[in-house]
Structures are given as C-alpha cells and as structure tokens.
Coordinates of C-alpha atoms in Angstrom, one line a residue:
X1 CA -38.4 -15.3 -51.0
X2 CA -40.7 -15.7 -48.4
X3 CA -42.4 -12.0 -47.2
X4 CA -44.2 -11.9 -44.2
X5 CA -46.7 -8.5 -42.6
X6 CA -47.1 -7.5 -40.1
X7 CA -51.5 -5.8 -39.8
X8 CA -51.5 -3.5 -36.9
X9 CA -48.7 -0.9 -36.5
X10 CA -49.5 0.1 -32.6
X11 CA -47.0 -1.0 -30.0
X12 CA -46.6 -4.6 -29.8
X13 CA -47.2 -4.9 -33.8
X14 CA -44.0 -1.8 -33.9
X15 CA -42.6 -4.5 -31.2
X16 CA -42.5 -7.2 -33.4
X17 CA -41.8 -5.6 -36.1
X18 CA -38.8 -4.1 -34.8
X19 CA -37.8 -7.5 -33.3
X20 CA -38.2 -9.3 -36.6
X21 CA -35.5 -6.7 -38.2
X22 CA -33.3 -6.8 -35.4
X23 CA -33.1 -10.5 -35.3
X24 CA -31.5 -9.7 -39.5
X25 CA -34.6 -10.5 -41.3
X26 CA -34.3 -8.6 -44.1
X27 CA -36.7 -5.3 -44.6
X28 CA -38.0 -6.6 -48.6
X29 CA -39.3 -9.6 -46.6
X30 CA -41.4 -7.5 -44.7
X31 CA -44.9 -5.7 -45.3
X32 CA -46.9 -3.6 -42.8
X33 CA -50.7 -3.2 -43.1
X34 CA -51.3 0.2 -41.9
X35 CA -54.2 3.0 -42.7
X36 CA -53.3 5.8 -40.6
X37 CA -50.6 8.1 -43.2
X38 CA -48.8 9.7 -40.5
X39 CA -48.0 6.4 -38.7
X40 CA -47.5 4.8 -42.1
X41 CA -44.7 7.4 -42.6
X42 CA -43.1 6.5 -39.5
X43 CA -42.6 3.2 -39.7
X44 CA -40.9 3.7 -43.5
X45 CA -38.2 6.1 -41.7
X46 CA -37.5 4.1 -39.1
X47 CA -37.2 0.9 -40.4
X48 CA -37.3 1.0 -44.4
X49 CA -40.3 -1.2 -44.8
X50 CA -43.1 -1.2 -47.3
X51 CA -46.3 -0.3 -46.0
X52 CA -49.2 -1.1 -47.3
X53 CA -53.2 -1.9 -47.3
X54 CA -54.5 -4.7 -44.9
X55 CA -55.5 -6.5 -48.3
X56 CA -52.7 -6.1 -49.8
X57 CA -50.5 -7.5 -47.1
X58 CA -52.8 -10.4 -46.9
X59 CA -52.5 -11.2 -50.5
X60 CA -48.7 -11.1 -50.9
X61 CA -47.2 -12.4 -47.9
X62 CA -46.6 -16.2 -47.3
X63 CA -47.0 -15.3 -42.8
X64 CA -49.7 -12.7 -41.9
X65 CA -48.9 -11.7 -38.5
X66 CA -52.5 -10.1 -36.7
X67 CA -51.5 -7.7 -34.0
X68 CA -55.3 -5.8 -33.9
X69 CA -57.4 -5.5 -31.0
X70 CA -59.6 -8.2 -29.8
X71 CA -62.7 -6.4 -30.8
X72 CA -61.3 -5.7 -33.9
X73 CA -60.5 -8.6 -35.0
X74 CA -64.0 -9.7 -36.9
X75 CA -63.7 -6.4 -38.7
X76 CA -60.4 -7.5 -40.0
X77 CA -60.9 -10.9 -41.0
X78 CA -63.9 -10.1 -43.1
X79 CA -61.5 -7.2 -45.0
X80 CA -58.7 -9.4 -45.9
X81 CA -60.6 -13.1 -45.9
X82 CA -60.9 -12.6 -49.9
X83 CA -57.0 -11.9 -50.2
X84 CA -55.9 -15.3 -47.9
X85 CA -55.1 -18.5 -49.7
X86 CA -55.1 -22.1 -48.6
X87 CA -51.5 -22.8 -46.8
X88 CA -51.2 -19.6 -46.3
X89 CA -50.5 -18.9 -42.0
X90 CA -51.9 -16.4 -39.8
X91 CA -50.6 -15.5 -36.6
X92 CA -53.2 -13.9 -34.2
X93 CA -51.6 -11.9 -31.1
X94 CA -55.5 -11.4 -30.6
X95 CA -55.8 -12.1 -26.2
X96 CA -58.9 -14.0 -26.0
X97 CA -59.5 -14.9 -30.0
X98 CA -59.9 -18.8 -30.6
X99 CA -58.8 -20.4 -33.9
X100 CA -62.5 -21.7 -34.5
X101 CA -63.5 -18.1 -34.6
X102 CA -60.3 -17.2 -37.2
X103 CA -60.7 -20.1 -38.7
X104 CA -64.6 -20.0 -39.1
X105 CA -64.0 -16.6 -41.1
X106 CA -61.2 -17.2 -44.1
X107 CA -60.5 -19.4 -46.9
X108 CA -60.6 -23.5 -45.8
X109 CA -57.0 -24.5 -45.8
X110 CA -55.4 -21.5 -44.0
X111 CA -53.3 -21.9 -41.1
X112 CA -54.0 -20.8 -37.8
X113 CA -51.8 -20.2 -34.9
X114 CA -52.7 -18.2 -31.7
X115 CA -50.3 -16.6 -29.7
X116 CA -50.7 -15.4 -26.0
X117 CA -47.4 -12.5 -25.6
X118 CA -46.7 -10.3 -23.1
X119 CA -45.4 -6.6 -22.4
X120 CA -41.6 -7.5 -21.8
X121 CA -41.5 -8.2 -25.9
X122 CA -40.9 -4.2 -26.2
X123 CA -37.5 -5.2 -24.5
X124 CA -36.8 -8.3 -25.8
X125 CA -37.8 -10.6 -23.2
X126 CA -41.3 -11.7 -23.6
X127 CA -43.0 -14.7 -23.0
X128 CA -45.3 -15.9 -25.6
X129 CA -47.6 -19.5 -25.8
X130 CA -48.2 -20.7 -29.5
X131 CA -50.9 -23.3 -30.1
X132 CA -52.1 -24.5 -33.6
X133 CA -54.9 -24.4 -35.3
X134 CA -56.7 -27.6 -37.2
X135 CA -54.9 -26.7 -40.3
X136 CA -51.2 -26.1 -39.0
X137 CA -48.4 -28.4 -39.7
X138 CA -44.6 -28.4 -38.1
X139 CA -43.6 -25.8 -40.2
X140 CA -46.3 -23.4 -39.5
X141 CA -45.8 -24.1 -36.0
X142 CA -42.1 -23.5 -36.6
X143 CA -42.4 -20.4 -38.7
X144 CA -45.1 -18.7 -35.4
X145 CA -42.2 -19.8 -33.0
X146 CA -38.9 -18.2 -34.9
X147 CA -41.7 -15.2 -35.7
X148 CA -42.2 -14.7 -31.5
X149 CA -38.5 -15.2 -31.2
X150 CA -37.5 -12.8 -32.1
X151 CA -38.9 -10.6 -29.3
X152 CA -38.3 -13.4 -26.4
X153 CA -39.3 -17.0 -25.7
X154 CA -41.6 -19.3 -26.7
X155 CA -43.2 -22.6 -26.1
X156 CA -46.2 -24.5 -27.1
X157 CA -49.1 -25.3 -25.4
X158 CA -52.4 -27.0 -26.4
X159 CA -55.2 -24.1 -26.9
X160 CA -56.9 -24.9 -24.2
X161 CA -54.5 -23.9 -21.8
X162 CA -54.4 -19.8 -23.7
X163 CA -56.6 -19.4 -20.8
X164 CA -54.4 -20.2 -18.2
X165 CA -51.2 -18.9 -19.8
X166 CA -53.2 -15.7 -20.3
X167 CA -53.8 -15.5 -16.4
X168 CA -49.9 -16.4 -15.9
X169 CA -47.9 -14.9 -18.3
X170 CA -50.6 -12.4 -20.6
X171 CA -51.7 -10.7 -17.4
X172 CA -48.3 -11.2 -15.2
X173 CA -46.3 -8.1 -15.5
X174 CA -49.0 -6.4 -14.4
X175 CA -48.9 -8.3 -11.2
X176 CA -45.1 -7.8 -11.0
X177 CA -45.9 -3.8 -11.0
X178 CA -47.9 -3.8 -8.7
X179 CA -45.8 -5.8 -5.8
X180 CA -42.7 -3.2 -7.1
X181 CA -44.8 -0.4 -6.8
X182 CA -46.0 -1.7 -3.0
X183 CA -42.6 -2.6 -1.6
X184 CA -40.9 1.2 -3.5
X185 CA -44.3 2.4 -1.5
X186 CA -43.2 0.5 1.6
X187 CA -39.5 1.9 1.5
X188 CA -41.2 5.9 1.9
X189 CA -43.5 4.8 4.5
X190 CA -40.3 3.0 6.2
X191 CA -38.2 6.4 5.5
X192 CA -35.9 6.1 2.5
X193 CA -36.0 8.9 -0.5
X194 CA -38.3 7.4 -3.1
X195 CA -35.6 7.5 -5.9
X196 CA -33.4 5.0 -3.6
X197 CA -36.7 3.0 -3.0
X198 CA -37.2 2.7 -6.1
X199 CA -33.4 1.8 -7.3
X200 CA -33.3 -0.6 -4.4
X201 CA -36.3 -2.9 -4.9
X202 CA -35.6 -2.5 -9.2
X203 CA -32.2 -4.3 -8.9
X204 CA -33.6 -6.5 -6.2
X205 CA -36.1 -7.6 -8.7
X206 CA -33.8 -7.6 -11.9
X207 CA -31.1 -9.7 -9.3
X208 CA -33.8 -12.0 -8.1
X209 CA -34.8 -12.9 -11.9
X210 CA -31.3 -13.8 -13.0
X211 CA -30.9 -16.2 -9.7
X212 CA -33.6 -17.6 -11.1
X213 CA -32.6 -18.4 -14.6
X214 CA -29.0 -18.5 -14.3
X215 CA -29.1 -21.1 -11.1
X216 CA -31.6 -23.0 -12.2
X217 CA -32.7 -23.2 -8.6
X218 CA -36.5 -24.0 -7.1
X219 CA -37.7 -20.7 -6.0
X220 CA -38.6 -22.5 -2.7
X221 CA -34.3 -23.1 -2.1
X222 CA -33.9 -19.4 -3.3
X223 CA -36.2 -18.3 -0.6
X224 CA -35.2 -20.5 2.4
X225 CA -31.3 -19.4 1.5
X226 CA -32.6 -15.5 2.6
X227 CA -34.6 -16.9 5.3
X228 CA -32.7 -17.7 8.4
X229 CA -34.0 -18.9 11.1
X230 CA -35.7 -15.9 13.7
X231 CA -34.5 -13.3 11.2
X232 CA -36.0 -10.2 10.0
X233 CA -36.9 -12.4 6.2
X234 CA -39.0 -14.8 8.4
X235 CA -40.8 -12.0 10.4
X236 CA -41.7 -10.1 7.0
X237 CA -42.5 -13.9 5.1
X238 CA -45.1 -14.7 8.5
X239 CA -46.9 -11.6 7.5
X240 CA -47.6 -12.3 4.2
X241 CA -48.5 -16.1 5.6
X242 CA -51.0 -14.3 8.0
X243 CA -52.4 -12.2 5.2
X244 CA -53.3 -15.1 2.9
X245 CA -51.0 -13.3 -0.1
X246 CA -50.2 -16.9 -1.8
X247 CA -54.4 -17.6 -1.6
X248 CA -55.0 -13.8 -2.5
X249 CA -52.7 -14.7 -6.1
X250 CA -54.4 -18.0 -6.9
X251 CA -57.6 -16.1 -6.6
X252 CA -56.7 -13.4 -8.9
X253 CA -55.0 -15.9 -11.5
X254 CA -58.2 -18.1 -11.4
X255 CA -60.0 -14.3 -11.7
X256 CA -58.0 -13.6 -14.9
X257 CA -58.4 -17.3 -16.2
X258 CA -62.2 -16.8 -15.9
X259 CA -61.9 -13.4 -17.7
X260 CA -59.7 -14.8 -20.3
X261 CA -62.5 -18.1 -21.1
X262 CA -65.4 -15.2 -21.1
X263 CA -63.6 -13.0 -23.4
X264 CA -63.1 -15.7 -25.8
X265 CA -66.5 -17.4 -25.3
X266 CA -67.6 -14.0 -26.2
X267 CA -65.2 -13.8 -29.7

C-alpha cells in the first residue's frame, strides 16, 4: 500500500490534503509532516490522518508532496535528504524552485517533479503545470498528475516554460481580482449599491467562464457576439483600445515571467 505525505500543513498543503481525501484516497495512505502541535491537532480532527515529523514522512511514504515556502525550501531538503531513497518521488509546489536545485540536494535516483498551482485549488478548480525532473519516468509523472487532480487540472509542460505558466496561471487570479474589483468599483462610481455591483459583475464573471469552457468557443467570437455594431460594448471595448489595456497585460505577464526566472535563478 502505497502512502504518500503531505510536508507543510498551511493552506494549499491543507488544500491538497483535503483534495486528496475527497477524491477517496484513503486516510492510512496519508502522512502529514507538521511541527507546530496545535495545527498538528487540527488536521487529526478534521481529517483522521497521521501526522508526523518531516523525517519521518520522508522515510515512509513512497510520494513526498513539498508544499513549504520558497525560501524554505533549502532548509527542508537538508532535514529530510538522509530519510529519501532512490525511486522514491517528490513533488515540489515550491513557485520559483528548479529540479537542479531539489535534485542537487537528496539522494541520486530520487524523482523530481515541479509543480506550478494556483489559488482556485482551495475550491477545486485549480490549474497546475507539472514538469519532470532528470530522474522521472511515466509513472512518476502520472502519480504528480492524479496527486494535482485531485484539486483541479493538470497538464505538462517542459520546465522551462514554469516561468511563463507562473506569469499566466501562478500569478493569474490575482489579475482576475483586480479587473472584478475595478468594474464592482466602476458600478458605485456609475451609481448602483455595492452589494448589487458586486453580485452583478461575480455572476458575469462566473457566466463568462462557463461560455468559455462549455462552448468551446475562441474568446475573440465570444466577444464580437456582445459587440454590435455602434453599441454601448464597442464604446466601452474603444476605451480600453485607447488605454493600451491588452499592451498594459503583456507587460505585466512579461513582468511576472521576469520575476518568476529571478526568483529561481536566485533558488
């Protein structure tokens, strides 16, 4: 029986924890490495899990999922490198931590696999990237994908796109946020209560997504169907046109892409 632990018990480790149980994998499959005793408690009440030290997790579980800090990570590695075994697969959900730096810092013969998730993963829909490290086969890579499936999708990319995927996908919500939070801003300034601002652009954003997976559509033919000709969608889509907004996001993607390759040059 195949256990797998989860190190880091703060909110996207909890996340994926919780995901891994909901998706029916089975609690005596599961480890947490945790040090804090209060948090440790926790997460045995809520989900019925064994929790235990970081080297302890290391040395029984078959998948070692890392869900630490960036600038935790060296720390870490050097606790639990003596515990790891050859074949043995780590999962980092590390932003900005390459599999030469993992890789360079346990056991030859370990499998790496890097994983670039986002936020929506505490509601079941997040977006992760996978790529492998030079010691992963198929059924590491197979194990990291059914491991971030359980919280949303997943696809594989070569690791040297993490950067871009971090800018995209990593960093995205945060973008989304901020365009809700201007247009709910924009509905008070244009006279509606807040609370029906808010509602109003929500569902228009929650709507919009599901035209968007459920069609199938180009978001260019979901755009020109609300855009007739003269109407008050053109007037408002010239605006943004004038105010360089599609320039303005390519230059804070390539801002986050830059971040992402420093962050990890740094690692």
């Amino acid at each position: 029986m195949k256990q797998t632990a989860v190190i880091g018990a703060g909110v996207m480790g909890e996340t994926l924890l919780s995901g891994l149980v909901r998706a029916g994998r089975r609690v005596d499959q599961l480890l947490v490495g945790e040090k804090r005793e209060a948090r440790a408690a926790e997460l045995v009440e809520r989900y019925g899990v064994a929790v235990v030290s970081n080297i302890d997790a290391a040395a029984k579980a078959d998948t070692v999922a890392l869900v630490v800090k960036p600038q935790d990570m060296a720390e870490v590695l050097d606790e639990i490198a003596g515990a790891l075994r050859p074949g043995q697969l780590l999962v980092s959900l590390a932003a900005g931590i390459t599999t030469a730096f993992i890789e360079s810092r346990v056991p030859e013969g370990v499998a790496v696999v890097r994983v670039m998730p986002n936020t929506p993963a505490l509601v079941d829909e997040g977006m992760s990237a996978i790529s492998a490290g030079s010691h992963c086969d198929e059924e590491h890579l197979a194990e990291a994908e059914a491991l971030m499936a359980s919280v949303g999708k997943v696809v594989r990319v070569p690791e040297k796109q993490q950067d871009a995927v971090t800018a995209i996908s990593g960093s995205g919500p945060a973008y989304i946020f901020f365009v809700v939070e201007s247009m709910i801003e924009a509905g008070v300034h244009l006279g509606l209560p807040r609370a029906t601002a808010h509602e109003l652009v929500v569902q228009t954003l929650v709507g919009s997504a599901h035209m968007l997976r459920e069609t199938n559509e180009h978001p260019t033919v979901l755009r020109e169907q609300v855009t007739s000709p003269g109407g008050t969608t053109a007037a408002a889509l010239r605006e943004l046109e004038i105010h360089k907004v599609r320039a303005a996001f390519l230059a804070a993607l390539e801002a986050a892409r830059d971040r992402s390759r420093e962050l990890a040059s740094g690692s």
